[in-house]
XYZ file of C-alpha atoms in Angstrom:
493
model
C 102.127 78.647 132.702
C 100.583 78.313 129.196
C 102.421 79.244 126.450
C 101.365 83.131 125.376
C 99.170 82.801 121.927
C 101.257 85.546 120.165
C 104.676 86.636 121.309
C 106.648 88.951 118.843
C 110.655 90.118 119.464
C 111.986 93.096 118.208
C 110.542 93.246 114.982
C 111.759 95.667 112.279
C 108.874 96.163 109.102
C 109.321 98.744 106.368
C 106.297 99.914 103.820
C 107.731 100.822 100.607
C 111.035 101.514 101.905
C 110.190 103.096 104.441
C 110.577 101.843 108.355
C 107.586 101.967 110.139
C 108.352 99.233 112.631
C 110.856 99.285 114.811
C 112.379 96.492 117.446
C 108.657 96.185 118.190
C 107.763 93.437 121.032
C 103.865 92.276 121.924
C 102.803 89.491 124.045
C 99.283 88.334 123.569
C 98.272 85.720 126.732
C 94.974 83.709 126.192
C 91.568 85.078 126.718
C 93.008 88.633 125.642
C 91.165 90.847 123.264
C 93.214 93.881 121.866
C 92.187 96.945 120.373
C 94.956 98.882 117.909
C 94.058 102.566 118.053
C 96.355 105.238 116.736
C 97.301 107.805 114.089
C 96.807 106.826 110.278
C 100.108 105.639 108.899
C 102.285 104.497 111.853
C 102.143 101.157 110.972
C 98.942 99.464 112.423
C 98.168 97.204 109.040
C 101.802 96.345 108.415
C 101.688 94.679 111.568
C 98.668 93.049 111.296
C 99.694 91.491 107.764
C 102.329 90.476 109.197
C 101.246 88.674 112.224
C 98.623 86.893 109.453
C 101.804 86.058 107.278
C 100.568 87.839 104.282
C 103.425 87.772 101.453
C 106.010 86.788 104.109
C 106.443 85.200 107.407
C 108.507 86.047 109.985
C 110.657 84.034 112.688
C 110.274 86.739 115.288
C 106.306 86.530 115.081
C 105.082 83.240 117.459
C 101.912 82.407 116.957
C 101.169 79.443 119.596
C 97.879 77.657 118.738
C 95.863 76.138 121.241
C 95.427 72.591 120.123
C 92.662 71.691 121.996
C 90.250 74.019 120.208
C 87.639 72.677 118.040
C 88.162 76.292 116.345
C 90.553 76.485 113.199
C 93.861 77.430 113.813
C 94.610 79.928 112.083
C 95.139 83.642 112.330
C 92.073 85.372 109.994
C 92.723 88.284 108.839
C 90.030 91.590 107.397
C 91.206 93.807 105.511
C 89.860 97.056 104.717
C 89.141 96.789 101.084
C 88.017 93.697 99.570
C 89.228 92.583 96.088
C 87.170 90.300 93.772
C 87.383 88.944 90.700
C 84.881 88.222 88.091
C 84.214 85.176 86.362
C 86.835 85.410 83.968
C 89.839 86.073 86.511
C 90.066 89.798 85.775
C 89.635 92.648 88.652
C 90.389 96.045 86.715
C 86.891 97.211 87.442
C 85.820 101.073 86.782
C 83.742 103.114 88.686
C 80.755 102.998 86.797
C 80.825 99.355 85.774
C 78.328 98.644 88.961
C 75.493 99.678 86.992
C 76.044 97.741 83.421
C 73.989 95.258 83.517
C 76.400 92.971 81.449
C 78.967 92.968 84.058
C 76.544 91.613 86.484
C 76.369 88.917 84.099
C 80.183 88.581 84.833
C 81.170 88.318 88.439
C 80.092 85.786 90.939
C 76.704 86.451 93.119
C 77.092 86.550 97.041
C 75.521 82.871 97.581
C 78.638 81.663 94.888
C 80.855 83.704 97.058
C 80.203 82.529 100.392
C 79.623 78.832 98.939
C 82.914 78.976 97.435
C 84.407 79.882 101.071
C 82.577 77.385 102.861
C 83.815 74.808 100.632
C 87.564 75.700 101.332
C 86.975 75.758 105.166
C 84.775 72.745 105.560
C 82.116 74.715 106.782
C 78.438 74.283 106.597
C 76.160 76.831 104.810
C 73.360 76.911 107.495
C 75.520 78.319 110.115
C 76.029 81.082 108.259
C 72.307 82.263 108.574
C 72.677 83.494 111.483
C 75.112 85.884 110.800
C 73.700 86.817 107.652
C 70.340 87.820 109.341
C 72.348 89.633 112.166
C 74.098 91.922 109.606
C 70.927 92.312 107.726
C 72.875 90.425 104.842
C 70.566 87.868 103.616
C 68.434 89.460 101.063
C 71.632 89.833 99.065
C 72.290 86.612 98.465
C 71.155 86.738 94.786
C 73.333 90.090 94.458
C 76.559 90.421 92.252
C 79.422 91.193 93.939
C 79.967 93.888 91.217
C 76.502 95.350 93.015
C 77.495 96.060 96.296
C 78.023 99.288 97.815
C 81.256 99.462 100.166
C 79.419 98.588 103.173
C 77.709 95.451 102.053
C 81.220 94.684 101.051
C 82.285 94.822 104.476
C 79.566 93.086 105.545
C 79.966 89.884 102.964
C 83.543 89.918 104.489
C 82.897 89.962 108.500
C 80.222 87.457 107.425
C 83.117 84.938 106.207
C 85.385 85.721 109.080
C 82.048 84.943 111.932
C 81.264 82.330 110.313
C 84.915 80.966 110.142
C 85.026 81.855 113.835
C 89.224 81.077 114.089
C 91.104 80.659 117.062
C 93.214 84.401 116.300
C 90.827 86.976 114.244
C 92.187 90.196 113.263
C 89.982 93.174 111.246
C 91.190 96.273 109.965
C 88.769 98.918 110.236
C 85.853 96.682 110.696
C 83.059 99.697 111.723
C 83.620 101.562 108.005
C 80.747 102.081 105.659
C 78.334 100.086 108.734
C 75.199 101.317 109.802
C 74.634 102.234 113.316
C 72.535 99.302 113.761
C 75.198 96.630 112.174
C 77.398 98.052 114.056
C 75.543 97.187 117.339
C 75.213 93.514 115.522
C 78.542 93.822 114.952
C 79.564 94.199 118.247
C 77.373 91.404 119.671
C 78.368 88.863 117.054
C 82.082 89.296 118.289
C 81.259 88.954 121.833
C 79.393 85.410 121.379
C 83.059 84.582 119.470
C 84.635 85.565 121.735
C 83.109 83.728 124.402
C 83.460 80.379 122.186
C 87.428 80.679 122.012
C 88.006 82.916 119.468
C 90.683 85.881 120.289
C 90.301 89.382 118.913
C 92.177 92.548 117.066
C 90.368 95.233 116.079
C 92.296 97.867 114.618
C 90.541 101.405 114.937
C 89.580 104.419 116.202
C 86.167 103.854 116.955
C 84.826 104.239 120.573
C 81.854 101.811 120.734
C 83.336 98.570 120.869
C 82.607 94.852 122.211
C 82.753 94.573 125.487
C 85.342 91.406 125.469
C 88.010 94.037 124.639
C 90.427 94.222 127.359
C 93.533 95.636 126.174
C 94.112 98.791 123.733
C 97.421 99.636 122.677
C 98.868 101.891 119.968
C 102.144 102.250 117.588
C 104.312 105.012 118.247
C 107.324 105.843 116.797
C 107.589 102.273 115.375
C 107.066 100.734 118.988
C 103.967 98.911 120.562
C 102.694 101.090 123.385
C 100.090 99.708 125.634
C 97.613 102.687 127.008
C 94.045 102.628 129.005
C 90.875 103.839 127.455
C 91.180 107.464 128.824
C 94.620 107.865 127.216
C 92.438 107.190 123.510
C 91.161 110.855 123.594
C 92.978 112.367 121.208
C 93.656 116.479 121.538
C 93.171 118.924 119.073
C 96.185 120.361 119.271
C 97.806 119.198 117.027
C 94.886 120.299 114.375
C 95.957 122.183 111.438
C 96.115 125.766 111.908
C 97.354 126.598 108.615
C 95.345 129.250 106.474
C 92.347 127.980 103.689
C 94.268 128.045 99.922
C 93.397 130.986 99.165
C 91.508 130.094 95.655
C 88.932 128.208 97.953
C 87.864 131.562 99.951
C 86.649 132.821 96.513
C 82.839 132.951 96.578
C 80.748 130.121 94.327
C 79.118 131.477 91.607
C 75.859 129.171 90.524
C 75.962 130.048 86.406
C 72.489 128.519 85.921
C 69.975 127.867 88.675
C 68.820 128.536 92.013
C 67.790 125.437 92.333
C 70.419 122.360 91.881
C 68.785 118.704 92.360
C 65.080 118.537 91.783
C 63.903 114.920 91.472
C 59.884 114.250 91.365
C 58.744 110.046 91.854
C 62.239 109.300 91.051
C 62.289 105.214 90.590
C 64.827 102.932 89.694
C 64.489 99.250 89.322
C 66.878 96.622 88.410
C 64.590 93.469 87.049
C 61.746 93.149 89.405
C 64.014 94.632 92.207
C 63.352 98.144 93.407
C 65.603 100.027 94.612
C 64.572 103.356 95.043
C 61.093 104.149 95.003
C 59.096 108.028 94.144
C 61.939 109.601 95.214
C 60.891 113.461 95.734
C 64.154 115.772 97.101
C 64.562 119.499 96.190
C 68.186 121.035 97.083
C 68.692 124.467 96.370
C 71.999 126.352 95.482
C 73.870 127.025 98.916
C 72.069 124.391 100.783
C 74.276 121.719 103.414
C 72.245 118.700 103.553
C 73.241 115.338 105.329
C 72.243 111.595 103.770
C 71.319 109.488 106.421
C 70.066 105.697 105.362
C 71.132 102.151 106.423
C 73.345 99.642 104.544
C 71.258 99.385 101.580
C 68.736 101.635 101.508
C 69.468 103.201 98.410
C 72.027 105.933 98.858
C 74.623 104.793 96.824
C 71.973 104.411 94.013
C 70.715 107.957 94.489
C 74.004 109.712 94.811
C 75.134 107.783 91.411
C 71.949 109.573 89.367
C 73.440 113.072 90.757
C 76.456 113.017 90.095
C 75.451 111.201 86.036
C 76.726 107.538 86.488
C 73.404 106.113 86.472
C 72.109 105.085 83.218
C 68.645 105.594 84.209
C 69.184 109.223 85.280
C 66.977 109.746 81.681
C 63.918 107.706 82.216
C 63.091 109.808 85.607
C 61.807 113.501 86.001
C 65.357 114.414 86.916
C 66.904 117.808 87.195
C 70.590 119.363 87.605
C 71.280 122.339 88.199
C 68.354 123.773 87.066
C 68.195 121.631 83.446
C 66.229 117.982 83.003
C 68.401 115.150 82.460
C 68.611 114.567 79.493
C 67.866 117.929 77.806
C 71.413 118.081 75.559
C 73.964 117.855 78.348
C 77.432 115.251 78.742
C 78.252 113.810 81.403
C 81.095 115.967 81.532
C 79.471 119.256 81.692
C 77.673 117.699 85.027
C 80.981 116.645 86.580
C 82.848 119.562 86.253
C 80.291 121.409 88.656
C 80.594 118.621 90.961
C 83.642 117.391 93.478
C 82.771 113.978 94.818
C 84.420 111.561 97.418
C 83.050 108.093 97.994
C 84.098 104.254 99.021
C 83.957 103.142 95.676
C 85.483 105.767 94.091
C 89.023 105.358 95.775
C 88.457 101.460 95.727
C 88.172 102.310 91.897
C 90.715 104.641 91.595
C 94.096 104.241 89.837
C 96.666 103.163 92.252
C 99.582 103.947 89.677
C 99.131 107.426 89.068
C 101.447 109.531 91.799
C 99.679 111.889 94.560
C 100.259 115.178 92.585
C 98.606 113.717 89.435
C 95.809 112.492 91.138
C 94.819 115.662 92.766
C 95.122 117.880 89.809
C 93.321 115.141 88.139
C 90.267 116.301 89.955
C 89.878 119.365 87.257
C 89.455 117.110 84.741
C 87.456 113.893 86.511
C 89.817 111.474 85.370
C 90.991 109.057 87.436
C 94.573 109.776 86.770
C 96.494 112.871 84.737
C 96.940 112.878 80.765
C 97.524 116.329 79.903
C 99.488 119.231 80.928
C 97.230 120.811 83.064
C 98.738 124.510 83.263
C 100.278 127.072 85.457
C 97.023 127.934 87.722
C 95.668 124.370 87.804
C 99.212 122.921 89.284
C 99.411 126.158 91.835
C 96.204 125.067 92.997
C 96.998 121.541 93.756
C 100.574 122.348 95.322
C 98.626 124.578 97.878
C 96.187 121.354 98.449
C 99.249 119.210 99.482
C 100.729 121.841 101.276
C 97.279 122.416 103.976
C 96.717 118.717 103.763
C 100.451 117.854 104.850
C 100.974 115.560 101.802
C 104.274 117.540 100.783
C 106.448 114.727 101.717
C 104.522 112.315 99.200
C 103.802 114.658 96.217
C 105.385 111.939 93.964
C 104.873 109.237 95.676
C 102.313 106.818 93.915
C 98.935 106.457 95.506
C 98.795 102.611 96.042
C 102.364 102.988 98.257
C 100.735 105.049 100.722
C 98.465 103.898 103.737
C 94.861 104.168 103.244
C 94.578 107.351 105.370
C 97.255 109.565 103.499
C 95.184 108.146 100.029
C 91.882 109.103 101.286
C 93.490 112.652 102.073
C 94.585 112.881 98.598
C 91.584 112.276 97.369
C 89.564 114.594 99.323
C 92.102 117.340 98.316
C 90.990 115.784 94.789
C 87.421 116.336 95.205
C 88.108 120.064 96.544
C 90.567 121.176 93.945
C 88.107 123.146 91.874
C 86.213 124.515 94.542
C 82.737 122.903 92.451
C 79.676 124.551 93.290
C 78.479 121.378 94.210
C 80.437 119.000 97.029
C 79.139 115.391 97.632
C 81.065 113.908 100.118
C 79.634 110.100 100.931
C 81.417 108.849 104.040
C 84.702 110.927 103.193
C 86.488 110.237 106.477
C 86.903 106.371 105.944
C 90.291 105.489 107.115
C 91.108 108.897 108.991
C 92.042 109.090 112.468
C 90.560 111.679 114.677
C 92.530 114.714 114.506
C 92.193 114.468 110.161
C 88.503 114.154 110.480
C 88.463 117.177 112.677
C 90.666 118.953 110.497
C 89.154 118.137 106.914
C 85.314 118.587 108.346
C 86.727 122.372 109.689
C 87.825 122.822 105.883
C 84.452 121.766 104.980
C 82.379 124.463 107.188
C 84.433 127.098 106.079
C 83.960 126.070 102.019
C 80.420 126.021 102.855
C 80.627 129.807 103.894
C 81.336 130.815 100.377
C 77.655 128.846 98.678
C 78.915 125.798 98.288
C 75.827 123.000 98.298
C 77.045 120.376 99.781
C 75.537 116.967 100.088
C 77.291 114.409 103.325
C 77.062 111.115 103.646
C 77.549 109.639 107.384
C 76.459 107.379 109.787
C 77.245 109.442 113.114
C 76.216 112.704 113.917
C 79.714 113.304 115.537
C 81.473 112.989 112.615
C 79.878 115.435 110.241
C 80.399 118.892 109.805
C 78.899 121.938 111.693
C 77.258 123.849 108.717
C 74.869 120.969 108.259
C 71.377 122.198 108.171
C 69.088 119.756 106.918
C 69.063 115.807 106.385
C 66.784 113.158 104.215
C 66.465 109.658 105.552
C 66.387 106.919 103.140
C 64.610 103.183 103.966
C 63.992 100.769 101.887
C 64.728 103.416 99.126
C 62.207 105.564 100.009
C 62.223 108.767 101.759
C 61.027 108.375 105.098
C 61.595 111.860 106.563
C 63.219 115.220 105.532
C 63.848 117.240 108.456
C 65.574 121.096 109.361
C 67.883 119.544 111.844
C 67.095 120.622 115.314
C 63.471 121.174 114.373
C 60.201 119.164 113.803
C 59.977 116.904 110.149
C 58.959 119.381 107.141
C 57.904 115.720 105.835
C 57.712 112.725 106.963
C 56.230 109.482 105.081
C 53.209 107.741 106.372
């Protein structure tokens, strides 16, 4: 009987103190495929880390190559977030440095990237193409790294990890910020892997998977706990029941205009490449609108001129809230009508300021706290921790908690001063089920008191109820703005 390719003995991990693992055994046997399911927190990327022997290795983890292979023995790990450096070894980026054109003089562009890591691996460039295409990847080639939106940089990094094609491949969260259709690619390109010798771990939540998984198994209570596919449905309930803070039941008053976002042949170009093109969108006060557009087809771009990132916000025929861009107001003043949530936001974030600060640091659109912020302002935010069960980690600093428990901080964050206008662009990244159920029931009932809201998402069963219209974006264009559940009010020709 062969040797299994992973056997691990009562193995005890802690994350920042704090046990998460606990006398844990798993036994991977050749040609299995696992998928690691389960609530956010309980351990999932400790243990994958750890089977990769990232910062440590461990004598209780066996990792049994099969030498045989052609494929590289290694175990490959994906993590969630990727972090690059520029050109000059630094990687304390901010979250509008994307758009200065003198840092894209500064960090490496994608073909440097992926030459760089098919140098170390011995691997040839051509065979990458394939992969490239598949993900819809190879246009980008000539892009920064700085440039990319959080989906492209989840592309660039399955597109290293297919490419590499190891014996023992493990990706965390692989399905965030994709497309429907790269997904789909997705999906395929791990099954022809699979089928050459490579083994699998996917850890998530996600229901559409390849179809050489065969084994699904979860972490509870610090232990390894195979289950089938039916026992994946998750109940709701467990879901929240606690009562809306109260301050977020008061009704949104729009001081200016009925009308919040009018943009009329809205372009914006970087060098001779255009990336969005005669953009025409009209959202008025009160309105719930979803953003629907694949990986790259401007969204990021568009969502950056709302909200006042994007330097050319002033060469366009751009209004906000009922004034031109432009006219006299800061940046500021446009922020502190607006909550926002994104990808690269909380990759930007700062990872040293403590859960309490960065919610109340919300009021102020700082990314971190450097004032006293007052009685009402702090009531506020302990009343967000409180409904978003963070009380446990109200001082605990954001980069020692698991990605889910961040991203809940941060939507608490964007929420905090109930804004007038909510832009939430993929806000549920790194939630399990029963959070994205609970924060997109907070979200309908925000939206009964004339909140606009603007929601970025791939799947239609993972946005909100009180959604009533959506704008497709391809090729950064519009292609069709719709009243959902009724025929196009537009649709390009």
């Amino acid at each position: 009987m062969s040797q299994p390719v992973v056997h691990i003995t009562k193995l005890n991990l802690k994350y920042q103190h704090k046990p998460v693992l606990k006398d844990l055994n798993w036994t991977i046997n050749r040609s299995e495929n696992w998928l690691l399911c389960g609530a956010s927190g309980s351990g999932k990327t400790t243990l994958a880390k750890a089977m990769a022997g990232i910062g440590h290795s461990y004598s209780n983890i066996e990792i049994n190559f099969n030498q045989q292979s052609s494929l590289p023995a290694i175990v490959y790990y994906v993590a969630n977030w990727f972090q690059f450096k520029d050109l000059e070894g630094q990687s304390n980026f901010y979250y509008q440095q994307r758009y200065n054109k003198q840092s894209t003089e500064t960090t490496a562009t994608v073909k440097a990237e992926l030459e760089s890591f098919g140098k170390k691996h011995s691997l040839s460039f051509n065979e990458a193409d394939k992969v490239l295409n598949a993900l819809g990847f190879s246009k980008l080639k000539t892009a920064t790294l700085i440039q990319l939106s959080s989906g492209e940089h989840k592309k660039l990094q399955l597109v290293k990890a297919l490419w590499l094609k190891p014996q023992l491949l493990i990706l965390d969260l692989p399905y965030n910020g994709l497309d429907v259709l790269s997904r789909k690619n997705l999906n395929t390109l791990l099954q022809e892997i699979s089928d050459e010798g490579t083994q699998l771990i996917l850890i998530s939540n996600e229901t559409e998977l390849p179809g050489c998984i065969n084994r699904i198994a979860k972490i509870e209570q610090g232990k390894l706990v195979e289950i089938s596919a039916d026992e994946r449905t998750w109940n709701d309930t467990e879901t929240h029941h606690k009562p809306v803070p109260s301050f977020l039941n008061e009704t949104v008053v729009n001081t200016s205009s009925e009308e919040i976002i009018r943009m009329i042949n809205v372009n914006i170009s970087y060098g001779e490449k255009q990336v969005l093109k005669n953009i025409n969108w009209e959202v008025k006060a009160g309105e719930k609108w979803v953003l629907h557009g694949h990986n790259g087809s401007g969204k990021s771009t568009l969502l950056s001129l709302i909200c006042g990132d994007h330097p050319q916000a002033y060469a366009n025929d751009f209004h906000l809230f009922g004034n031109k861009r432009g006219s006299g107001e800061s940046i500021w003043e446009i922020k502190e009508r607006i909550g926002l949530i994104s990808p690269e936001l909380h990759w930007y974030f700062d990872p040293s300021a403590t859960v309490w600060q960065s919610i109340v640091s919300g009021f102020y659109d700082s990314s971190g706290l450097f004032c006293d912020p007052g009685y009402s302002k702090k009531a506020q935010t302990d009343e967000l921790i409180h409904y978003f069960g963070l009380d446990d980690y109200k001082n605990t600093l954001m980069n020692e908690l698991p990605l889910g428990k961040q991203r809940l901080a941060l939507l608490a964050r964007t929420i905090v001063k109930n804004p007038e206008l909510l832009i939430l662009d993929e806000p549920c990244q790194g939630l399990d089920q029963q959070q994205t159920l609970h924060f997109n029931k907070l979200v309908d009932e925000l939206c009964k008191n004339g909140t606009t809201l603007i929601y970025v998402g791939h799947f239609e069963s993972q946005i909100p109820g009180c959604i009533e219209k959506r704008i497709l974006l391809e090729n950064g264009e519009v292609n069709s703005v719709e009243i959902l559940h009724k025929k196009p009010i537009l649709t390009k020709n």
